[in-house]
């Protein structure tokens, strides 16, 4: 097909309206999703989305249409938009066309595959529900992720969303021999550049691929970049049999780009101005994220909720695909409790006795109950003071405050800023620590001993070290002045 290109596969531009281009072909029409090239040197890429009649095709431009005019020739490439796959794409940064944008050397030794691929068939899907351990206590204990599942990460600016994503990439690569793919949909150019530098500094870039469609790019590019990222992820899952961690920021911008494309194509909008095909388009992307007999793609997606309205169609359709929701709290971030995960608002479908086991389920419920009781008592403490609580309520507050501090954790990716060595905590150690705190084993230790540690046994050593420092004789004022003068 590619070699037998004829004059019939060359058409002309008949209309340009923003990103929408109408073209006339006198021979056979290009197939839907075909990639067409127009303009000087074929610089304008257009994806065919509708055959309007026997001669005319309407497409959406994936690159800017400046300079495109009626009468210009259009060439049918004979195939759809393709993405590069192979080990050579690791540590590189791409745009939607598979072109490197990191100023690195030319790309060699890659295959090119269509971005339009079918989800794995039902017979190949794994029906086992397995927990995907991240090594982060607050997630593994209270909102465990599903291997091959999809988790939504809800957070505003400055609450530690990128740090949390970076740490998950670090843990995935260092301890699970996996691959991470970061897909930026409608990202600011500054965010993409910062993330690239952070990943390089953290040493996780050699096992990672980054692909961006920035917010100044046409809606067609933002709409297709998620499909290109999934094509790369499917290669590592199906051909290399490796687990893939796919990070998407932001899934709402994918829906938003689809809405723009739909409006430009002249489709009648549905409720609240969204495209009538939103459910189908989102499912076509999300259903490719799956756990199969050869490996798993586990997705963590940042989700923006318009005006905090969880009944918005974009939020409702996204929620139906998620197996876990992690909510980051600005209040917890302001208290220095990092990762700033809100344990009462976050949830996971994996927290059932049949999947995580009876002990884990019971402990998670007890932790939530303790933290919820503490949240209710905060108003009383603020008005009347801790002394006015009953002895039993004081115990609940002490347990809750120790649990909050134990669920903090120093990250590998922030070592250079905090001076604290990163900790990877196994699920067993995390559960043991929570169980012992709930059993009042550490009631005599100061709360600060449990802050920013790994396993709970570190608290005793930390408390001893602090006691020894406090027991050292402090220099008198005269001695301190003598040292300053010297």
Short mmCIF file of C-alpha atoms in Angstrom, two decimals:
data_model
loop_
_atom_site.label_atom_id
_atom_site.label_comp_id
_atom_site.label_asym_id
_atom_site.label_seq_id
_atom_site.Cartn_x
_atom_site.Cartn_y
_atom_site.Cartn_z
CA UNK A 1 0.00 0.00 0.00
CA UNK A 2 2.81 2.42 0.96
CA UNK A 3 4.87 1.58 -2.15
CA UNK A 4 1.92 1.67 -4.63
CA UNK A 5 0.97 5.29 -4.03
CA UNK A 6 -0.78 6.73 -7.08
CA UNK A 7 -2.08 10.11 -8.19
CA UNK A 8 -5.48 9.11 -6.78
CA UNK A 9 -3.97 9.37 -3.29
CA UNK A 10 -3.17 13.04 -3.76
CA UNK A 11 -5.91 15.59 -3.15
CA UNK A 12 -6.31 19.33 -2.67
CA UNK A 13 -7.32 21.53 0.26
CA UNK A 14 -10.78 23.06 -0.33
CA UNK A 15 -11.38 24.77 3.03
CA UNK A 16 -9.47 25.63 6.22
CA UNK A 17 -11.38 26.65 9.37
CA UNK A 18 -8.98 26.80 12.31
CA UNK A 19 -7.83 23.23 12.90
CA UNK A 20 -10.48 21.72 10.60
CA UNK A 21 -9.40 21.06 7.01
CA UNK A 22 -11.70 19.92 4.18
CA UNK A 23 -10.00 18.13 1.26
CA UNK A 24 -11.09 16.79 -2.13
CA UNK A 25 -9.80 13.52 -3.59
CA UNK A 26 -10.68 12.48 -7.14
CA UNK A 27 -9.76 8.83 -6.60
CA UNK A 28 -10.24 6.54 -3.60
CA UNK A 29 -10.84 8.41 -0.36
CA UNK A 30 -8.35 8.04 2.52
CA UNK A 31 -9.53 5.69 5.26
CA UNK A 32 -10.75 7.12 8.61
CA UNK A 33 -7.74 7.84 10.92
CA UNK A 34 -5.36 8.07 7.92
CA UNK A 35 -2.55 10.56 8.36
CA UNK A 36 -2.46 13.16 5.58
CA UNK A 37 0.31 15.66 4.85
CA UNK A 38 -0.24 19.13 3.41
CA UNK A 39 1.63 22.43 3.08
CA UNK A 40 5.24 23.07 2.19
CA UNK A 41 7.26 19.88 2.73
CA UNK A 42 4.21 18.19 4.26
CA UNK A 43 4.67 20.16 7.48
CA UNK A 44 0.94 20.18 8.34
CA UNK A 45 -0.23 16.77 9.61
CA UNK A 46 -3.97 16.09 9.34
CA UNK A 47 -5.93 13.09 10.60
CA UNK A 48 -8.95 12.08 8.50
CA UNK A 49 -12.01 11.90 10.75
CA UNK A 50 -15.01 12.00 8.38
CA UNK A 51 -15.79 11.14 4.73
CA UNK A 52 -18.37 13.82 3.87
CA UNK A 53 -19.32 12.48 0.43
CA UNK A 54 -17.79 10.53 -2.46
CA UNK A 55 -15.11 13.16 -3.01
CA UNK A 56 -14.57 15.08 0.23
CA UNK A 57 -12.80 14.25 3.48
CA UNK A 58 -12.82 16.34 6.67
CA UNK A 59 -9.83 16.10 8.97
CA UNK A 60 -8.41 17.66 12.13
CA UNK A 61 -4.92 19.18 12.02
CA UNK A 62 -2.40 17.78 14.51
CA UNK A 63 0.00 20.67 13.87
CA UNK A 64 -0.58 24.43 13.37
CA UNK A 65 -2.35 25.35 10.10
CA UNK A 66 -0.67 28.76 9.58
CA UNK A 67 0.25 29.14 5.92
CA UNK A 68 -2.17 26.45 4.71
CA UNK A 69 -4.36 27.66 1.81
CA UNK A 70 -7.05 26.41 -0.55
CA UNK A 71 -5.71 24.60 -3.59
CA UNK A 72 -2.62 23.25 -1.82
CA UNK A 73 -1.89 19.56 -2.49
CA UNK A 74 -2.58 16.94 0.20
CA UNK A 75 -0.81 13.58 0.27
CA UNK A 76 -2.29 10.46 1.84
CA UNK A 77 0.52 8.66 3.71
CA UNK A 78 -1.42 5.39 3.43
CA UNK A 79 -1.49 4.71 7.16
CA UNK A 80 -2.47 6.15 10.54
CA UNK A 81 -0.46 8.24 13.02
CA UNK A 82 2.37 6.07 14.39
CA UNK A 83 4.48 6.03 17.55
CA UNK A 84 8.03 4.68 17.98
CA UNK A 85 8.50 1.57 20.16
CA UNK A 86 11.59 -0.31 21.34
CA UNK A 87 14.25 -0.06 24.04
CA UNK A 88 15.82 2.89 22.19
CA UNK A 89 12.94 5.17 23.32
CA UNK A 90 13.92 4.82 27.00
CA UNK A 91 15.28 8.02 28.62
CA UNK A 92 13.93 10.13 25.73
CA UNK A 93 11.25 12.83 25.46
CA UNK A 94 8.82 12.88 22.50
CA UNK A 95 6.00 14.84 20.93
CA UNK A 96 2.79 13.29 19.54
CA UNK A 97 4.50 12.44 16.21
CA UNK A 98 7.28 10.42 17.91
CA UNK A 99 9.84 13.18 17.23
CA UNK A 100 12.42 13.64 20.01
CA UNK A 101 12.21 17.05 21.72
CA UNK A 102 15.05 16.64 24.25
CA UNK A 103 17.90 17.88 21.98
CA UNK A 104 19.45 14.40 22.20
CA UNK A 105 20.97 12.24 19.43
CA UNK A 106 18.92 10.90 16.53
CA UNK A 107 16.67 7.92 17.26
CA UNK A 108 17.83 4.55 15.86
CA UNK A 109 16.64 0.96 16.13
CA UNK A 110 12.93 1.61 16.71
CA UNK A 111 9.79 0.14 15.20
CA UNK A 112 6.76 2.30 14.34
CA UNK A 113 3.27 1.17 15.34
CA UNK A 114 -0.19 2.66 14.86
CA UNK A 115 -1.54 4.63 17.82
CA UNK A 116 -5.01 3.18 17.11
CA UNK A 117 -4.91 -0.27 18.68
CA UNK A 118 -7.59 -2.50 20.14
CA UNK A 119 -7.71 -3.27 23.88
CA UNK A 120 -6.46 -6.78 24.77
CA UNK A 121 -9.16 -9.44 24.19
CA UNK A 122 -11.01 -10.78 27.22
CA UNK A 123 -9.33 -14.21 27.00
CA UNK A 124 -5.88 -12.58 27.48
CA UNK A 125 -6.87 -10.48 30.48
CA UNK A 126 -5.87 -11.56 33.95
CA UNK A 127 -8.85 -11.90 36.30
CA UNK A 128 -6.76 -11.94 39.48
CA UNK A 129 -6.89 -8.81 41.63
CA UNK A 130 -3.33 -8.16 42.80
CA UNK A 131 -2.12 -5.30 44.94
CA UNK A 132 0.50 -3.04 43.35
CA UNK A 133 2.92 -2.17 46.15
CA UNK A 134 4.43 1.30 45.96
CA UNK A 135 6.60 1.24 49.11
CA UNK A 136 4.67 4.31 50.35
CA UNK A 137 2.94 3.58 53.67
CA UNK A 138 -0.07 5.87 53.34
CA UNK A 139 -0.98 4.40 49.93
CA UNK A 140 -0.23 0.71 50.57
CA UNK A 141 -2.14 0.60 53.89
CA UNK A 142 -5.19 2.79 53.21
CA UNK A 143 -5.62 3.09 49.41
CA UNK A 144 -3.76 0.14 47.82
CA UNK A 145 -3.40 0.34 44.06
CA UNK A 146 -4.38 -2.48 41.74
CA UNK A 147 -1.78 -4.09 39.49
CA UNK A 148 -3.10 -3.36 36.02
CA UNK A 149 -5.63 -0.94 37.49
CA UNK A 150 -6.22 2.77 37.26
CA UNK A 151 -5.82 5.23 40.13
CA UNK A 152 -6.92 8.86 40.15
CA UNK A 153 -4.72 11.44 41.89
CA UNK A 154 -6.64 14.54 42.95
CA UNK A 155 -4.57 17.51 44.04
CA UNK A 156 -4.12 21.22 43.55
CA UNK A 157 -0.89 23.12 43.01
CA UNK A 158 1.84 22.81 45.63
CA UNK A 159 0.49 19.85 47.63
CA UNK A 160 3.13 17.36 46.44
CA UNK A 161 1.47 15.74 43.42
CA UNK A 162 4.58 15.72 41.21
CA UNK A 163 6.81 14.61 44.11
CA UNK A 164 4.46 11.69 44.78
CA UNK A 165 4.47 10.70 41.10
CA UNK A 166 8.28 10.97 40.97
CA UNK A 167 8.66 8.77 44.05
CA UNK A 168 6.37 6.12 42.56
CA UNK A 169 8.50 6.11 39.41
CA UNK A 170 11.66 5.73 41.53
CA UNK A 171 10.22 2.83 43.54
CA UNK A 172 8.78 1.10 40.47
CA UNK A 173 12.11 1.16 38.63
CA UNK A 174 14.38 0.41 41.57
CA UNK A 175 12.47 -2.50 42.99
CA UNK A 176 10.16 -3.96 40.33
CA UNK A 177 12.34 -3.86 37.19
CA UNK A 178 9.58 -1.99 35.41
CA UNK A 179 9.27 0.86 32.93
CA UNK A 180 7.61 4.22 33.57
CA UNK A 181 5.93 6.34 30.91
CA UNK A 182 4.89 9.93 31.63
CA UNK A 183 2.23 11.35 29.33
CA UNK A 184 1.65 15.10 29.55
CA UNK A 185 -1.70 16.09 28.01
CA UNK A 186 -2.05 19.87 27.73
CA UNK A 187 1.00 20.41 29.95
CA UNK A 188 2.60 23.83 30.35
CA UNK A 189 5.99 23.90 28.62
CA UNK A 190 7.61 24.92 31.92
CA UNK A 191 6.16 21.87 33.76
CA UNK A 192 7.47 19.45 31.14
CA UNK A 193 10.96 20.94 31.22
CA UNK A 194 11.02 20.95 35.05
CA UNK A 195 9.87 17.34 35.23
CA UNK A 196 12.54 16.25 32.74
CA UNK A 197 15.25 17.90 34.87
CA UNK A 198 13.84 16.44 38.11
CA UNK A 199 13.75 12.91 36.66
CA UNK A 200 17.31 13.30 35.41
CA UNK A 201 18.51 14.54 38.82
CA UNK A 202 16.70 11.70 40.60
CA UNK A 203 18.44 9.16 38.35
CA UNK A 204 15.23 7.53 37.07
CA UNK A 205 15.43 8.71 33.45
CA UNK A 206 17.20 5.57 32.02
CA UNK A 207 14.04 3.50 32.63
CA UNK A 208 11.54 6.12 31.62
CA UNK A 209 9.86 7.58 28.54
CA UNK A 210 8.22 11.03 28.44
CA UNK A 211 5.73 12.18 25.81
CA UNK A 212 4.08 15.61 25.72
CA UNK A 213 1.44 17.55 23.84
CA UNK A 214 1.73 21.01 25.34
CA UNK A 215 -1.23 23.28 25.93
CA UNK A 216 -0.32 25.61 23.03
CA UNK A 217 -0.57 22.73 20.54
CA UNK A 218 -3.75 22.10 18.48
CA UNK A 219 -6.52 20.04 20.12
CA UNK A 220 -5.88 17.16 17.70
CA UNK A 221 -2.35 16.69 19.11
CA UNK A 222 -3.58 16.83 22.73
CA UNK A 223 -6.33 14.35 21.87
CA UNK A 224 -3.95 11.77 20.34
CA UNK A 225 -0.94 11.96 22.68
CA UNK A 226 -2.59 9.57 25.18
CA UNK A 227 -3.01 6.95 22.45
CA UNK A 228 0.65 7.35 21.44
CA UNK A 229 1.75 6.85 25.08
CA UNK A 230 -0.38 3.70 25.37
CA UNK A 231 1.14 2.27 22.18
CA UNK A 232 4.59 2.64 23.81
CA UNK A 233 3.31 1.08 27.05
CA UNK A 234 1.74 -1.87 25.21
CA UNK A 235 5.09 -2.67 23.56
CA UNK A 236 6.83 -3.05 26.94
CA UNK A 237 3.92 -5.09 28.34
CA UNK A 238 3.33 -7.43 25.36
CA UNK A 239 6.77 -7.71 23.69
CA UNK A 240 9.16 -7.20 26.63
CA UNK A 241 6.84 -8.77 29.28
CA UNK A 242 7.58 -5.97 31.71
CA UNK A 243 5.29 -4.14 34.09
CA UNK A 244 4.59 -0.54 33.08
CA UNK A 245 3.70 2.42 35.28
CA UNK A 246 1.80 4.94 33.16
CA UNK A 247 1.41 8.46 34.56
CA UNK A 248 -1.11 10.72 32.82
CA UNK A 249 -1.35 14.41 33.64
CA UNK A 250 -4.13 15.44 33.11
CA UNK A 251 -6.95 13.13 32.00
CA UNK A 252 -9.45 16.01 32.12
CA UNK A 253 -7.43 17.77 29.41
CA UNK A 254 -7.86 14.70 27.18
CA UNK A 255 -11.64 15.04 27.53
CA UNK A 256 -11.34 18.80 26.98
CA UNK A 257 -9.33 18.28 23.76
CA UNK A 258 -11.95 15.75 22.58
CA UNK A 259 -14.64 18.34 23.23
CA UNK A 260 -12.75 20.90 21.10
CA UNK A 261 -12.28 18.39 18.26
CA UNK A 262 -15.97 17.44 18.38
CA UNK A 263 -17.08 21.08 18.25
CA UNK A 264 -14.72 21.88 15.38
CA UNK A 265 -16.06 18.87 13.44
CA UNK A 266 -19.58 20.30 13.80
CA UNK A 267 -21.07 17.69 16.16
CA UNK A 268 -23.97 18.74 18.37
CA UNK A 269 -22.75 18.96 22.00
CA UNK A 270 -24.46 17.02 24.79
CA UNK A 271 -24.90 17.95 28.47
CA UNK A 272 -22.79 20.91 29.71
CA UNK A 273 -21.19 21.33 26.29
CA UNK A 274 -19.27 18.03 26.27
CA UNK A 275 -18.99 15.95 23.11
CA UNK A 276 -21.72 13.31 22.60
CA UNK A 277 -18.99 10.64 22.15
CA UNK A 278 -17.14 11.38 25.42
CA UNK A 279 -17.93 8.02 27.06
CA UNK A 280 -16.77 6.09 23.99
CA UNK A 281 -13.56 8.11 23.57
CA UNK A 282 -12.57 7.80 27.23
CA UNK A 283 -13.34 4.07 27.28
CA UNK A 284 -11.28 3.51 24.11
CA UNK A 285 -8.28 4.97 25.95
CA UNK A 286 -8.90 3.50 29.43
CA UNK A 287 -9.71 -0.05 28.28
CA UNK A 288 -6.22 -0.38 26.77
CA UNK A 289 -4.83 -0.02 30.31
CA UNK A 290 -5.08 -3.62 31.47
CA UNK A 291 -3.50 -6.55 33.26
CA UNK A 292 -2.80 -9.44 30.83
CA UNK A 293 -1.05 -12.81 30.92
CA UNK A 294 2.22 -11.15 29.78
CA UNK A 295 2.39 -8.08 32.04
CA UNK A 296 0.43 -5.15 33.38
CA UNK A 297 -0.01 -1.46 32.67
CA UNK A 298 -0.81 0.31 35.94
CA UNK A 299 -2.03 3.87 35.44
CA UNK A 300 -1.98 6.81 37.82
CA UNK A 301 -3.95 9.69 36.38
CA UNK A 302 -4.16 13.24 37.63
CA UNK A 303 -7.81 14.28 37.55
CA UNK A 304 -9.00 17.87 37.58
CA UNK A 305 -12.58 18.28 38.82
CA UNK A 306 -14.17 21.40 37.30
CA UNK A 307 -15.34 23.79 40.04
CA UNK A 308 -15.07 20.91 42.56
CA UNK A 309 -18.30 19.51 41.09
CA UNK A 310 -18.08 15.73 41.27
CA UNK A 311 -21.33 15.43 39.27
CA UNK A 312 -19.64 17.00 36.22
CA UNK A 313 -19.86 14.53 33.28
CA UNK A 314 -16.05 14.52 32.88
CA UNK A 315 -15.57 13.48 36.53
CA UNK A 316 -18.43 10.94 36.46
CA UNK A 317 -17.12 9.19 33.34
CA UNK A 318 -13.55 9.13 34.72
CA UNK A 319 -14.63 7.74 38.12
CA UNK A 320 -16.32 4.78 36.45
CA UNK A 321 -12.89 3.59 35.25
CA UNK A 322 -10.86 4.11 38.45
CA UNK A 323 -10.06 1.42 41.01
CA UNK A 324 -8.52 3.85 43.54
CA UNK A 325 -8.84 7.57 44.32
CA UNK A 326 -6.00 9.35 46.15
CA UNK A 327 -6.93 12.80 47.43
CA UNK A 328 -4.14 15.21 48.43
CA UNK A 329 -5.02 17.69 51.17
CA UNK A 330 -3.69 21.25 51.30
CA UNK A 331 -4.28 21.33 55.06
CA UNK A 332 -2.08 18.27 55.65
CA UNK A 333 0.61 19.76 53.41
CA UNK A 334 0.54 22.98 55.47
CA UNK A 335 1.07 20.86 58.63
CA UNK A 336 4.15 19.24 57.06
CA UNK A 337 2.52 15.80 56.87
CA UNK A 338 3.99 14.53 53.59
CA UNK A 339 2.82 12.73 51.51
CA UNK A 340 -0.25 14.93 52.10
CA UNK A 341 -2.78 12.14 51.40
CA UNK A 342 -6.17 12.66 53.05
CA UNK A 343 -6.96 9.18 54.48
CA UNK A 344 -10.67 9.92 54.98
CA UNK A 345 -11.40 11.19 51.47
CA UNK A 346 -9.20 8.69 49.62
CA UNK A 347 -10.61 5.24 48.75
CA UNK A 348 -9.75 2.02 46.96
CA UNK A 349 -11.81 -0.89 45.64
CA UNK A 350 -8.98 -3.21 46.72
CA UNK A 351 -9.74 -2.78 50.45
CA UNK A 352 -11.85 -5.91 50.84
CA UNK A 353 -11.04 -8.99 52.96
CA UNK A 354 -11.03 -11.19 49.85
CA UNK A 355 -8.20 -9.22 48.18
CA UNK A 356 -5.96 -7.71 50.89
CA UNK A 357 -6.79 -10.23 53.64
CA UNK A 358 -8.78 -10.00 56.87
CA UNK A 359 -5.95 -8.48 58.95
CA UNK A 360 -5.16 -5.66 56.49
CA UNK A 361 -8.88 -4.87 56.02
CA UNK A 362 -9.55 -4.74 59.77
CA UNK A 363 -6.48 -2.56 60.40
CA UNK A 364 -7.39 -0.12 57.61
CA UNK A 365 -10.91 0.24 59.04
CA UNK A 366 -9.53 0.78 62.56
CA UNK A 367 -7.09 3.46 61.29
CA UNK A 368 -9.88 5.28 59.43
CA UNK A 369 -12.17 5.08 62.45
CA UNK A 370 -9.46 6.49 64.76
CA UNK A 371 -8.63 9.35 62.38
CA UNK A 372 -12.34 10.13 61.87
CA UNK A 373 -12.91 10.31 65.65
CA UNK A 374 -9.92 12.65 65.96
CA UNK A 375 -11.33 14.88 63.20
CA UNK A 376 -14.60 15.14 65.16
CA UNK A 377 -12.75 16.00 68.39
CA UNK A 378 -10.62 18.76 66.84
CA UNK A 379 -13.34 21.41 67.34
CA UNK A 380 -13.67 20.54 71.03
CA UNK A 381 -9.88 20.61 71.48
CA UNK A 382 -9.69 24.02 69.75
CA UNK A 383 -12.39 25.50 72.00
CA UNK A 384 -11.85 23.81 75.36
CA UNK A 385 -8.39 22.23 75.21
CA UNK A 386 -7.20 18.64 75.35
CA UNK A 387 -7.64 18.47 79.15
CA UNK A 388 -11.44 18.66 78.86
CA UNK A 389 -11.66 15.38 76.93
CA UNK A 390 -12.49 12.08 78.61
CA UNK A 391 -9.54 9.70 79.23
CA UNK A 392 -10.76 7.44 76.39
CA UNK A 393 -10.97 10.36 73.95
CA UNK A 394 -7.46 11.47 74.95
CA UNK A 395 -6.20 7.99 74.04
CA UNK A 396 -7.91 8.23 70.65
CA UNK A 397 -6.25 11.62 70.00
CA UNK A 398 -2.82 10.26 71.02
CA UNK A 399 -3.21 7.24 68.70
CA UNK A 400 -4.48 9.36 65.81
CA UNK A 401 -1.65 11.90 66.08
CA UNK A 402 0.94 9.11 66.19
CA UNK A 403 -0.69 7.39 63.21
CA UNK A 404 -0.65 10.65 61.22
CA UNK A 405 3.05 11.04 61.88
CA UNK A 406 3.86 7.39 61.18
CA UNK A 407 2.12 7.67 57.79
CA UNK A 408 4.60 10.39 56.76
CA UNK A 409 7.69 9.18 54.94
CA UNK A 410 11.00 10.60 53.66
CA UNK A 411 11.24 10.21 49.87
CA UNK A 412 14.27 9.23 47.80
CA UNK A 413 13.46 11.97 45.29
CA UNK A 414 13.57 14.71 47.96
CA UNK A 415 16.79 13.66 49.74
CA UNK A 416 18.73 16.56 48.22
CA UNK A 417 16.21 19.07 49.64
CA UNK A 418 15.38 17.59 53.07
CA UNK A 419 18.66 15.92 54.01
CA UNK A 420 16.65 12.85 55.09
CA UNK A 421 17.50 9.50 53.51
CA UNK A 422 14.60 8.06 51.51
CA UNK A 423 12.77 5.03 52.92
CA UNK A 424 11.02 2.21 51.10
CA UNK A 425 8.63 0.47 53.51
CA UNK A 426 7.19 -2.98 52.83
CA UNK A 427 3.47 -3.54 53.36
CA UNK A 428 4.25 -5.96 56.22
CA UNK A 429 6.31 -3.34 58.10
CA UNK A 430 3.69 -0.65 57.49
CA UNK A 431 0.86 -2.85 58.82
CA UNK A 432 2.94 -3.95 61.84
CA UNK A 433 3.67 -0.32 62.71
CA UNK A 434 0.01 0.73 62.50
CA UNK A 435 -1.09 -2.28 64.57
CA UNK A 436 1.43 -1.52 67.32
CA UNK A 437 0.45 2.17 67.42
CA UNK A 438 -3.23 1.22 67.72
CA UNK A 439 -2.23 -1.11 70.56
CA UNK A 440 -0.69 1.87 72.44
CA UNK A 441 2.81 0.35 72.31
CA UNK A 442 4.37 3.77 71.63
CA UNK A 443 2.21 5.90 73.95
CA UNK A 444 5.27 6.85 76.06
CA UNK A 445 7.32 7.98 73.05
CA UNK A 446 7.02 11.60 71.86
CA UNK A 447 4.96 12.05 68.67
CA UNK A 448 7.98 13.50 66.89
CA UNK A 449 9.78 10.13 67.16
CA UNK A 450 7.29 8.68 64.63
CA UNK A 451 7.61 11.58 62.16
CA UNK A 452 9.42 10.93 58.87
CA UNK A 453 10.64 7.40 59.61
CA UNK A 454 10.43 4.13 57.69
CA UNK A 455 9.56 1.02 59.74
CA UNK A 456 8.15 1.69 63.22
CA UNK A 457 11.18 0.27 65.08
CA UNK A 458 13.14 3.34 63.95
CA UNK A 459 10.99 5.41 66.33
CA UNK A 460 12.61 3.92 69.45
CA UNK A 461 16.12 4.58 68.15
CA UNK A 462 15.12 8.13 67.13
CA UNK A 463 13.64 8.82 70.60
CA UNK A 464 16.80 7.48 72.32
CA UNK A 465 19.05 9.65 70.13
CA UNK A 466 16.94 12.71 70.94
CA UNK A 467 17.01 11.92 74.68
CA UNK A 468 20.82 11.64 74.56
CA UNK A 469 21.09 14.98 72.76
CA UNK A 470 18.81 16.60 75.32
CA UNK A 471 20.80 15.07 78.21
CA UNK A 472 24.10 16.61 77.05
CA UNK A 473 25.13 19.57 79.20
CA UNK A 474 24.40 22.78 77.34
CA UNK A 475 27.18 25.41 77.25
CA UNK A 476 26.65 28.38 79.57
CA UNK A 477 26.20 31.83 78.13
CA UNK A 478 29.81 32.72 79.05
CA UNK A 479 31.14 29.56 77.32
CA UNK A 480 29.09 30.29 74.20
CA UNK A 481 30.45 33.86 74.10
CA UNK A 482 34.00 32.56 74.52
CA UNK A 483 33.52 30.22 71.53
CA UNK A 484 32.08 33.09 69.43
CA UNK A 485 35.02 35.36 70.36
CA UNK A 486 37.52 32.65 69.45
#
